[in-house]
PDB file of C-alpha atoms in Angstrom:
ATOM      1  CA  UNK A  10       0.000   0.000   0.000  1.00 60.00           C
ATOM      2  CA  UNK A  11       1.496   3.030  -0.927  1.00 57.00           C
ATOM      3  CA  UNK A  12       1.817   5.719   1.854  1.00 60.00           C
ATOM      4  CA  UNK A  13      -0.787   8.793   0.553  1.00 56.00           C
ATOM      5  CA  UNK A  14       0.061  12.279   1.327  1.00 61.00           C
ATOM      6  CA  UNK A  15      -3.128  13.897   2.549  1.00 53.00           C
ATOM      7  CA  UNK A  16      -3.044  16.351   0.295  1.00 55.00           C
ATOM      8  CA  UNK A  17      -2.702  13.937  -2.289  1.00 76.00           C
ATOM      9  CA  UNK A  18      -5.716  12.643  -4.176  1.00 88.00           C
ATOM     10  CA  UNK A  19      -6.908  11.533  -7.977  1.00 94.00           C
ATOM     11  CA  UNK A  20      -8.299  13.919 -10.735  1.00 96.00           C
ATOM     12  CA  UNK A  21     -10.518  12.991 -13.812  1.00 97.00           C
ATOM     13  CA  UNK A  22      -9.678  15.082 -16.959  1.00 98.00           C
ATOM     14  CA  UNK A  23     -12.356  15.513 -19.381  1.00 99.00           C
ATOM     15  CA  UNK A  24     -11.478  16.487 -22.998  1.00 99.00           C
ATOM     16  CA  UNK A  25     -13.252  15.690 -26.625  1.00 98.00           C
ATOM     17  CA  UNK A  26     -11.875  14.135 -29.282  1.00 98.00           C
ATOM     18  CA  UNK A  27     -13.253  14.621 -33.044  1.00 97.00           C
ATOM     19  CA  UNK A  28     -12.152  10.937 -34.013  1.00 98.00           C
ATOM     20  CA  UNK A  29     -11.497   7.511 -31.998  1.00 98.00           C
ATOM     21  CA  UNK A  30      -7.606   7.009 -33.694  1.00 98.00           C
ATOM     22  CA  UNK A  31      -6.215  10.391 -32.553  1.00 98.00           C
ATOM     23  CA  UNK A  32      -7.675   9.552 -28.892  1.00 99.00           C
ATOM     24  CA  UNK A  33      -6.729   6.233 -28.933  1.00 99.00           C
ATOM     25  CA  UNK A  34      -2.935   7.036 -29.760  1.00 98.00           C
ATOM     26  CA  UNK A  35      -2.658  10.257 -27.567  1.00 98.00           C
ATOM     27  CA  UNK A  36      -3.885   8.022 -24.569  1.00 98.00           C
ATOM     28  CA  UNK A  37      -1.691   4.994 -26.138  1.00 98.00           C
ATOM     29  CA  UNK A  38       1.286   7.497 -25.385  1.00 98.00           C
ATOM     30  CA  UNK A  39      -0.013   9.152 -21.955  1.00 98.00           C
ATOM     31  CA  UNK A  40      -0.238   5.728 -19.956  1.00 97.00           C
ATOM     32  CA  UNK A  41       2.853   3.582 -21.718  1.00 96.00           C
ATOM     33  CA  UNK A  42       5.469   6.061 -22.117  1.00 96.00           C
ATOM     34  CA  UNK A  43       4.592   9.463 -20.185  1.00 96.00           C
ATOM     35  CA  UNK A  44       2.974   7.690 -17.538  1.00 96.00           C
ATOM     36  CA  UNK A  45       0.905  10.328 -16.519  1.00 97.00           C
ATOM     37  CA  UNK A  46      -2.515   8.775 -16.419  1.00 97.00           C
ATOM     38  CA  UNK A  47      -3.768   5.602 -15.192  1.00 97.00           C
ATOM     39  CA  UNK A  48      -6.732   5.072 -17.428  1.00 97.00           C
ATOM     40  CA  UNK A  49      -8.443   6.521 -19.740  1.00 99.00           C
ATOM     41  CA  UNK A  50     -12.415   5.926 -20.378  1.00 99.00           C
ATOM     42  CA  UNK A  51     -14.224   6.937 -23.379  1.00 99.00           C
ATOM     43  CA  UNK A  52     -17.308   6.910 -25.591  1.00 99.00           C
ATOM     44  CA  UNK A  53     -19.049   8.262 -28.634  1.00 99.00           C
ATOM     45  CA  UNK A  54     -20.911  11.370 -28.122  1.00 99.00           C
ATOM     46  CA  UNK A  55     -23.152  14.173 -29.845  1.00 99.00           C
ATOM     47  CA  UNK A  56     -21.348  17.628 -29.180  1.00 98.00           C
ATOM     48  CA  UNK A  57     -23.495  21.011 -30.260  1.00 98.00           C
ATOM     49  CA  UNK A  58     -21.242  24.037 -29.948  1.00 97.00           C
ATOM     50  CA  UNK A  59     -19.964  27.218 -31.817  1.00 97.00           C
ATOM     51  CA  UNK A  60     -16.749  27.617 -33.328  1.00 96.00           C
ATOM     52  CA  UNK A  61     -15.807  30.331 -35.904  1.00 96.00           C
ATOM     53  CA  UNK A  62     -18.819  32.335 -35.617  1.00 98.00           C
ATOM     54  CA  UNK A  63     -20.983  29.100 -36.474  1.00 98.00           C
ATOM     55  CA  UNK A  64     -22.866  26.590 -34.724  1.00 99.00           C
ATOM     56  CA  UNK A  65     -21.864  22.989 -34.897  1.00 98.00           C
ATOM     57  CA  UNK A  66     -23.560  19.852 -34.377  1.00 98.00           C
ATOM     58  CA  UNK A  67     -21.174  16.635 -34.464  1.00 98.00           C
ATOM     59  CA  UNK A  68     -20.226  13.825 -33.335  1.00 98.00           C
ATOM     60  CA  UNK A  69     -16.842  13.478 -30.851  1.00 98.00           C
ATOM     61  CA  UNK A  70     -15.240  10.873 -28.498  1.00 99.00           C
ATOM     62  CA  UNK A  71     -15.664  11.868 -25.063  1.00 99.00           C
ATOM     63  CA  UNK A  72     -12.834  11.290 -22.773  1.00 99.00           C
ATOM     64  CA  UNK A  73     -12.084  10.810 -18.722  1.00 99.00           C
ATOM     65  CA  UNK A  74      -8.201  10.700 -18.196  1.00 99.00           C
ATOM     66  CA  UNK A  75      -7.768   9.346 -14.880  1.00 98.00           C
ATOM     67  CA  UNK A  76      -4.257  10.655 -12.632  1.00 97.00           C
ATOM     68  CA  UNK A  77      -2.924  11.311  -9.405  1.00 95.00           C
ATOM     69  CA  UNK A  78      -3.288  15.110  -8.212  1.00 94.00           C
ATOM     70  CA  UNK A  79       0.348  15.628  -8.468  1.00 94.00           C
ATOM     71  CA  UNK A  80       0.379  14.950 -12.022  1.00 96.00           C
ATOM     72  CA  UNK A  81      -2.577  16.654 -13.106  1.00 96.00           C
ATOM     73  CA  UNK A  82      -0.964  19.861 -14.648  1.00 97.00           C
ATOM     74  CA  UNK A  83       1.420  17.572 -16.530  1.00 98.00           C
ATOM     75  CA  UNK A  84      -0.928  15.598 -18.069  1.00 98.00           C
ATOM     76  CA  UNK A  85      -3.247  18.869 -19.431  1.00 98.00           C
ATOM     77  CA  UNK A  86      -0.044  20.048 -20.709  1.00 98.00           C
ATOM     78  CA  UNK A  87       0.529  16.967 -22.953  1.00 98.00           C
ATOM     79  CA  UNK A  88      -3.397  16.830 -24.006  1.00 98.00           C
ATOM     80  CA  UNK A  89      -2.894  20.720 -24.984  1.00 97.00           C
ATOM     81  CA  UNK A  90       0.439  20.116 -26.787  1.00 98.00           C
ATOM     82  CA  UNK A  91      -0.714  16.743 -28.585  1.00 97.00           C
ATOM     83  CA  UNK A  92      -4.339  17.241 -29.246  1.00 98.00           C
ATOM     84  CA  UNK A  93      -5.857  17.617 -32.616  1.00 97.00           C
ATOM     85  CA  UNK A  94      -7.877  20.385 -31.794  1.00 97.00           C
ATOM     86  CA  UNK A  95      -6.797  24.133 -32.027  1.00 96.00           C
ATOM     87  CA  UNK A  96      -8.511  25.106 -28.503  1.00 96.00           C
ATOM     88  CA  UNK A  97      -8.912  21.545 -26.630  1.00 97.00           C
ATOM     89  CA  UNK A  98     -10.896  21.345 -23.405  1.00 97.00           C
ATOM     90  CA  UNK A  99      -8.714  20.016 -20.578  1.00 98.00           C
ATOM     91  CA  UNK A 100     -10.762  20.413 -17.433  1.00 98.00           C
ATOM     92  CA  UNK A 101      -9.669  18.639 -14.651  1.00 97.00           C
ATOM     93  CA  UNK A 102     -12.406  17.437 -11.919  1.00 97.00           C
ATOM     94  CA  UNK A 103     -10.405  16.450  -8.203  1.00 94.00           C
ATOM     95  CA  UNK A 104     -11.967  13.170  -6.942  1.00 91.00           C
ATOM     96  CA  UNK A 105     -13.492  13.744  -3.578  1.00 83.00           C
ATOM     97  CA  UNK A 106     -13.630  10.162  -2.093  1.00 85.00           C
ATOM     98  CA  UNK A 107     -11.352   7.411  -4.071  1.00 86.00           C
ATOM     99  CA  UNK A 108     -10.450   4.154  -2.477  1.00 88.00           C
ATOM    100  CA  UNK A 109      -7.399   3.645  -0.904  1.00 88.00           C
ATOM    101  CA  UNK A 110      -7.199   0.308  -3.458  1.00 92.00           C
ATOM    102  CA  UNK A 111      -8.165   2.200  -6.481  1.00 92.00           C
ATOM    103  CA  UNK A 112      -5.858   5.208  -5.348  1.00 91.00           C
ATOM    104  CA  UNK A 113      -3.002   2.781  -4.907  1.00 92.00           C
ATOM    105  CA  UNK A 114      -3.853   1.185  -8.317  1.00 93.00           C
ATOM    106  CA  UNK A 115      -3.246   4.876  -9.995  1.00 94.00           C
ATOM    107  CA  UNK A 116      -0.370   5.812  -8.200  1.00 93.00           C
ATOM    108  CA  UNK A 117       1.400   2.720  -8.992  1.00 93.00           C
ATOM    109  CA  UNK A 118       0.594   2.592 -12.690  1.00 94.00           C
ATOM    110  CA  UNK A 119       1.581   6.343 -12.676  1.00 94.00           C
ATOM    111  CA  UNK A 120       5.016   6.565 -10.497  1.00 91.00           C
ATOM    112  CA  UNK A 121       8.014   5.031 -10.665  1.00 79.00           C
ATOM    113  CA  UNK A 122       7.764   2.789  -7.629  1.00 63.00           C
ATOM    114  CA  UNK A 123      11.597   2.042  -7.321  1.00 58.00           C
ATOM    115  CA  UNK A 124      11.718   5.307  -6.288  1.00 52.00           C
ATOM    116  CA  UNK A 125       9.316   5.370  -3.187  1.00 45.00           C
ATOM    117  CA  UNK A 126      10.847   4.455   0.569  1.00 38.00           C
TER     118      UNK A 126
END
């Protein structure tokens, strides 16, 4: 069990993606060689918004990137470097209650644990 700093806790970020292959390899990347998210969950959604003056009605891949607190600003920084989009949403949501288990779960799929005492 890994030791949790009280302060420490897990964040959801939520972002959409206008097609399944650029989400699929951005999140690819984020948990096998950045390690800054745990899991990502998605689905198929139907987005109505403006852009350029114009309103939009579309279809987009939602997306929950799941973290640790600590590496929440990290992991919006990749999504707003790598995304497709030219103004992606990257809002992050702090988890109120998580389970010790599932809180262990993240941290070790997200931290080097070689280098925890």
């Amino acid at each position: 069990m890994v030791d949790k700093d009280p302060l420490q806790n897990g964040v959801i970020l939520i972002s959409t993606f206008s097609d399944e292959k650029s989400l699929i390899d951005l999140s690819n990347s984020l948990i096998l060689e950045k390690r800054v998210c745990a899991c990502v969950n998605y689905t198929a959604i139907k987005s109505i918004y403006m852009w350029n003056s114009k309103l939009h009605h579309e279809r987009e891949f939602l997306a929950f990137f799941k973290t640790t607190s600590d590496l929440a600003e990290k992991l919006k920084t990749e999504i707003e470097d790598n995304h497709p989009y030219d103004v992606p949403e990257a809002v992050i949501i702090k988890m109120s209650d998580v389970s010790s288990e599932y809180f262990d779960w993240m941290y070790k799929n997200t931290h080097d644990m070689t280098e925890i005492s």
